């Protein structure tokens, strides 16, 4: 599932938002976010909770995109 464009139909955007919600509720996501929060807090990163959330979500989305590309056989 690629990132929807701004002119995507509402149904496609809803599917994308549901997908993101499922990622954010997953145990793996929560563990990564918590680990990043600890690292960022110790490193005195400004808004460390937000930075950890964004970075964890980006990591999961990027990993899924990489997996999708590998499965399709295109690089």
PDB file of N, CA and C in Angstrom, residues 4-60:
ATOM      1  N   UNK A   4      -1.012   7.588  -0.271  1.00  0.00           N
ATOM      2  CA  UNK A   4      -2.011   8.175  -1.170  1.00  0.00           C
ATOM      3  C   UNK A   4      -1.622   9.592  -1.581  1.00  0.00           C
ATOM      4  N   UNK A   5      -2.022   9.971  -2.779  1.00  0.00           N
ATOM      5  CA  UNK A   5      -1.800  11.334  -3.254  1.00  0.00           C
ATOM      6  C   UNK A   5      -2.882  12.234  -2.680  1.00  0.00           C
ATOM      7  N   UNK A   6      -2.667  13.527  -2.775  1.00  0.00           N
ATOM      8  CA  UNK A   6      -3.645  14.482  -2.248  1.00  0.00           C
ATOM      9  C   UNK A   6      -4.993  14.375  -2.947  1.00  0.00           C
ATOM     10  N   UNK A   7      -4.990  13.965  -4.207  1.00  0.00           N
ATOM     11  CA  UNK A   7      -6.246  13.873  -4.949  1.00  0.00           C
ATOM     12  C   UNK A   7      -6.821  12.453  -4.942  1.00  0.00           C
ATOM     13  N   UNK A   8      -6.365  11.613  -4.010  1.00  0.00           N
ATOM     14  CA  UNK A   8      -6.865  10.240  -3.906  1.00  0.00           C
ATOM     15  C   UNK A   8      -8.316  10.237  -3.435  1.00  0.00           C
ATOM     16  N   UNK A   9      -9.068   9.224  -3.864  1.00  0.00           N
ATOM     17  CA  UNK A   9     -10.453   9.104  -3.394  1.00  0.00           C
ATOM     18  C   UNK A   9     -10.504   8.907  -1.877  1.00  0.00           C
ATOM     19  N   UNK A  10     -11.608   9.335  -1.279  1.00  0.00           N
ATOM     20  CA  UNK A  10     -11.767   9.224   0.174  1.00  0.00           C
ATOM     21  C   UNK A  10     -11.560   7.802   0.676  1.00  0.00           C
ATOM     22  N   UNK A  11     -12.041   6.815  -0.062  1.00  0.00           N
ATOM     23  CA  UNK A  11     -11.913   5.420   0.377  1.00  0.00           C
ATOM     24  C   UNK A  11     -10.455   4.999   0.475  1.00  0.00           C
ATOM     25  N   UNK A  12      -9.629   5.442  -0.466  1.00  0.00           N
ATOM     26  CA  UNK A  12      -8.205   5.106  -0.426  1.00  0.00           C
ATOM     27  C   UNK A  12      -7.539   5.760   0.787  1.00  0.00           C
ATOM     28  N   UNK A  13      -7.896   6.996   1.061  1.00  0.00           N
ATOM     29  CA  UNK A  13      -7.333   7.700   2.215  1.00  0.00           C
ATOM     30  C   UNK A  13      -7.782   7.033   3.508  1.00  0.00           C
ATOM     31  N   UNK A  14      -9.044   6.608   3.586  1.00  0.00           N
ATOM     32  CA  UNK A  14      -9.538   5.910   4.782  1.00  0.00           C
ATOM     33  C   UNK A  14      -8.791   4.602   4.993  1.00  0.00           C
ATOM     34  N   UNK A  15      -8.521   3.863   3.911  1.00  0.00           N
ATOM     35  CA  UNK A  15      -7.762   2.612   4.022  1.00  0.00           C
ATOM     36  C   UNK A  15      -6.363   2.890   4.561  1.00  0.00           C
ATOM     37  N   UNK A  16      -5.738   3.958   4.052  1.00  0.00           N
ATOM     38  CA  UNK A  16      -4.392   4.336   4.492  1.00  0.00           C
ATOM     39  C   UNK A  16      -4.403   4.716   5.978  1.00  0.00           C
ATOM     40  N   UNK A  17      -5.387   5.492   6.400  1.00  0.00           N
ATOM     41  CA  UNK A  17      -5.484   5.891   7.807  1.00  0.00           C
ATOM     42  C   UNK A  17      -5.725   4.686   8.713  1.00  0.00           C
ATOM     43  N   UNK A  18      -6.560   3.753   8.280  1.00  0.00           N
ATOM     44  CA  UNK A  18      -6.774   2.527   9.057  1.00  0.00           C
ATOM     45  C   UNK A  18      -5.488   1.724   9.170  1.00  0.00           C
ATOM     46  N   UNK A  19      -4.728   1.680   8.090  1.00  0.00           N
ATOM     47  CA  UNK A  19      -3.453   0.964   8.094  1.00  0.00           C
ATOM     48  C   UNK A  19      -2.485   1.598   9.098  1.00  0.00           C
ATOM     49  N   UNK A  20      -2.407   2.919   9.092  1.00  0.00           N
ATOM     50  CA  UNK A  20      -1.539   3.628  10.042  1.00  0.00           C
ATOM     51  C   UNK A  20      -1.998   3.371  11.473  1.00  0.00           C
ATOM     52  N   UNK A  21      -3.301   3.395  11.697  1.00  0.00           N
ATOM     53  CA  UNK A  21      -3.832   3.137  13.041  1.00  0.00           C
ATOM     54  C   UNK A  21      -3.435   1.752  13.522  1.00  0.00           C
ATOM     55  N   UNK A  22      -3.523   0.751  12.646  1.00  0.00           N
ATOM     56  CA  UNK A  22      -3.134  -0.610  13.029  1.00  0.00           C
ATOM     57  C   UNK A  22      -1.650  -0.689  13.365  1.00  0.00           C
ATOM     58  N   UNK A  23      -0.830   0.024  12.603  1.00  0.00           N
ATOM     59  CA  UNK A  23       0.606   0.067  12.913  1.00  0.00           C
ATOM     60  C   UNK A  23       0.807   0.658  14.302  1.00  0.00           C
ATOM     61  N   UNK A  24       0.177   1.799  14.561  1.00  0.00           N
ATOM     62  CA  UNK A  24       0.377   2.514  15.825  1.00  0.00           C
ATOM     63  C   UNK A  24      -0.117   1.731  17.032  1.00  0.00           C
ATOM     64  N   UNK A  25      -1.085   0.862  16.839  1.00  0.00           N
ATOM     65  CA  UNK A  25      -1.610   0.060  17.942  1.00  0.00           C
ATOM     66  C   UNK A  25      -0.839  -1.238  18.152  1.00  0.00           C
ATOM     67  N   UNK A  26       0.056  -1.567  17.231  1.00  0.00           N
ATOM     68  CA  UNK A  26       0.777  -2.837  17.337  1.00  0.00           C
ATOM     69  C   UNK A  26       1.792  -2.799  18.480  1.00  0.00           C
ATOM     70  N   UNK A  27       2.016  -3.959  19.046  1.00  0.00           N
ATOM     71  CA  UNK A  27       2.967  -4.091  20.151  1.00  0.00           C
ATOM     72  C   UNK A  27       4.380  -3.726  19.699  1.00  0.00           C
ATOM     73  N   UNK A  28       4.746  -4.129  18.488  1.00  0.00           N
ATOM     74  CA  UNK A  28       6.086  -3.840  17.972  1.00  0.00           C
ATOM     75  C   UNK A  28       6.307  -2.337  17.836  1.00  0.00           C
ATOM     76  N   UNK A  29       5.291  -1.631  17.341  1.00  0.00           N
ATOM     77  CA  UNK A  29       5.402  -0.181  17.201  1.00  0.00           C
ATOM     78  C   UNK A  29       5.557   0.471  18.568  1.00  0.00           C
ATOM     79  N   UNK A  30       4.728   0.060  19.521  1.00  0.00           N
ATOM     80  CA  UNK A  30       4.774   0.638  20.866  1.00  0.00           C
ATOM     81  C   UNK A  30       6.138   0.410  21.519  1.00  0.00           C
ATOM     82  N   UNK A  31       6.713  -0.776  21.320  1.00  0.00           N
ATOM     83  CA  UNK A  31       8.031  -1.074  21.891  1.00  0.00           C
ATOM     84  C   UNK A  31       9.106  -0.192  21.271  1.00  0.00           C
ATOM     85  N   UNK A  32       9.084  -0.055  19.944  1.00  0.00           N
ATOM     86  CA  UNK A  32      10.073   0.792  19.277  1.00  0.00           C
ATOM     87  C   UNK A  32       9.923   2.241  19.716  1.00  0.00           C
ATOM     88  N   UNK A  33       8.693   2.725  19.779  1.00  0.00           N
ATOM     89  CA  UNK A  33       8.449   4.113  20.196  1.00  0.00           C
ATOM     90  C   UNK A  33       8.978   4.351  21.605  1.00  0.00           C
ATOM     91  N   UNK A  34       8.715   3.416  22.507  1.00  0.00           N
ATOM     92  CA  UNK A  34       9.170   3.549  23.888  1.00  0.00           C
ATOM     93  C   UNK A  34      10.702   3.552  23.961  1.00  0.00           C
ATOM     94  N   UNK A  35      11.331   2.678  23.185  1.00  0.00           N
ATOM     95  CA  UNK A  35      12.793   2.621  23.155  1.00  0.00           C
ATOM     96  C   UNK A  35      13.373   3.925  22.614  1.00  0.00           C
ATOM     97  N   UNK A  36      12.784   4.442  21.541  1.00  0.00           N
ATOM     98  CA  UNK A  36      13.254   5.707  20.976  1.00  0.00           C
ATOM     99  C   UNK A  36      13.034   6.867  21.943  1.00  0.00           C
ATOM    100  N   UNK A  37      11.911   6.862  22.659  1.00  0.00           N
ATOM    101  CA  UNK A  37      11.660   7.913  23.648  1.00  0.00           C
ATOM    102  C   UNK A  37      12.768   7.942  24.696  1.00  0.00           C
ATOM    103  N   UNK A  38      13.178   6.774  25.173  1.00  0.00           N
ATOM    104  CA  UNK A  38      14.244   6.710  26.180  1.00  0.00           C
ATOM    105  C   UNK A  38      15.552   7.259  25.625  1.00  0.00           C
ATOM    106  N   UNK A  39      15.885   6.850  24.406  1.00  0.00           N
ATOM    107  CA  UNK A  39      17.126   7.320  23.780  1.00  0.00           C
ATOM    108  C   UNK A  39      17.072   8.826  23.567  1.00  0.00           C
ATOM    109  N   UNK A  40      15.965   9.319  23.031  1.00  0.00           N
ATOM    110  CA  UNK A  40      15.841  10.743  22.733  1.00  0.00           C
ATOM    111  C   UNK A  40      15.794  11.584  24.006  1.00  0.00           C
ATOM    112  N   UNK A  41      15.144  11.079  25.057  1.00  0.00           N
ATOM    113  CA  UNK A  41      15.097  11.808  26.326  1.00  0.00           C
ATOM    114  C   UNK A  41      16.506  11.932  26.899  1.00  0.00           C
ATOM    115  N   UNK A  42      17.261  10.834  26.873  1.00  0.00           N
ATOM    116  CA  UNK A  42      18.631  10.863  27.389  1.00  0.00           C
ATOM    117  C   UNK A  42      19.520  11.785  26.564  1.00  0.00           C
ATOM    118  N   UNK A  43      19.215  11.896  25.283  1.00  0.00           N
ATOM    119  CA  UNK A  43      19.988  12.762  24.390  1.00  0.00           C
ATOM    120  C   UNK A  43      19.467  14.193  24.385  1.00  0.00           C
ATOM    121  N   UNK A  44      18.459  14.449  25.219  1.00  0.00           N
ATOM    122  CA  UNK A  44      17.852  15.768  25.354  1.00  0.00           C
ATOM    123  C   UNK A  44      17.310  16.308  24.030  1.00  0.00           C
ATOM    124  N   UNK A  45      16.678  15.426  23.259  1.00  0.00           N
ATOM    125  CA  UNK A  45      16.025  15.835  22.015  1.00  0.00           C
ATOM    126  C   UNK A  45      14.762  16.607  22.379  1.00  0.00           C
ATOM    127  N   UNK A  46      14.580  17.753  21.732  1.00  0.00           N
ATOM    128  CA  UNK A  46      13.385  18.557  21.972  1.00  0.00           C
ATOM    129  C   UNK A  46      12.156  17.791  21.483  1.00  0.00           C
ATOM    130  N   UNK A  47      11.076  17.838  22.255  1.00  0.00           N
ATOM    131  CA  UNK A  47       9.842  17.109  21.921  1.00  0.00           C
ATOM    132  C   UNK A  47      10.128  15.635  21.640  1.00  0.00           C
ATOM    133  N   UNK A  48      10.852  15.001  22.565  1.00  0.00           N
ATOM    134  CA  UNK A  48      11.314  13.632  22.338  1.00  0.00           C
ATOM    135  C   UNK A  48      10.174  12.642  22.123  1.00  0.00           C
ATOM    136  N   UNK A  49       9.012  12.864  22.740  1.00  0.00           N
ATOM    137  CA  UNK A  49       7.906  11.920  22.534  1.00  0.00           C
ATOM    138  C   UNK A  49       7.369  12.008  21.105  1.00  0.00           C
ATOM    139  N   UNK A  50       7.240  13.216  20.592  1.00  0.00           N
ATOM    140  CA  UNK A  50       6.774  13.392  19.216  1.00  0.00           C
ATOM    141  C   UNK A  50       7.812  12.862  18.228  1.00  0.00           C
ATOM    142  N   UNK A  51       9.081  13.181  18.462  1.00  0.00           N
ATOM    143  CA  UNK A  51      10.145  12.705  17.574  1.00  0.00           C
ATOM    144  C   UNK A  51      10.188  11.180  17.542  1.00  0.00           C
ATOM    145  N   UNK A  52      10.017  10.547  18.693  1.00  0.00           N
ATOM    146  CA  UNK A  52      10.025   9.084  18.759  1.00  0.00           C
ATOM    147  C   UNK A  52       8.843   8.503  17.994  1.00  0.00           C
ATOM    148  N   UNK A  53       7.677   9.107  18.159  1.00  0.00           N
ATOM    149  CA  UNK A  53       6.488   8.633  17.448  1.00  0.00           C
ATOM    150  C   UNK A  53       6.689   8.727  15.937  1.00  0.00           C
ATOM    151  N   UNK A  54       7.130   9.884  15.467  1.00  0.00           N
ATOM    152  CA  UNK A  54       7.315  10.106  14.034  1.00  0.00           C
ATOM    153  C   UNK A  54       8.354   9.143  13.471  1.00  0.00           C
ATOM    154  N   UNK A  55       9.481   8.999  14.163  1.00  0.00           N
ATOM    155  CA  UNK A  55      10.542   8.125  13.670  1.00  0.00           C
ATOM    156  C   UNK A  55      10.121   6.662  13.669  1.00  0.00           C
ATOM    157  N   UNK A  56       9.393   6.234  14.688  1.00  0.00           N
ATOM    158  CA  UNK A  56       8.917   4.849  14.733  1.00  0.00           C
ATOM    159  C   UNK A  56       7.926   4.596  13.606  1.00  0.00           C
ATOM    160  N   UNK A  57       7.009   5.526  13.391  1.00  0.00           N
ATOM    161  CA  UNK A  57       6.029   5.354  12.319  1.00  0.00           C
ATOM    162  C   UNK A  57       6.721   5.333  10.961  1.00  0.00           C
ATOM    163  N   UNK A  58       7.664   6.238  10.755  1.00  0.00           N
ATOM    164  CA  UNK A  58       8.399   6.262   9.489  1.00  0.00           C
ATOM    165  C   UNK A  58       9.132   4.941   9.270  1.00  0.00           C
ATOM    166  N   UNK A  59       9.746   4.413  10.322  1.00  0.00           N
ATOM    167  CA  UNK A  59      10.475   3.146  10.210  1.00  0.00           C
ATOM    168  C   UNK A  59       9.551   2.016   9.779  1.00  0.00           C
ATOM    169  N   UNK A  60       8.361   1.948  10.368  1.00  0.00           N
ATOM    170  CA  UNK A  60       7.418   0.882  10.019  1.00  0.00           C
ATOM    171  C   UNK A  60       6.907   1.041   8.590  1.00  0.00           C
TER     172      UNK A  60
END
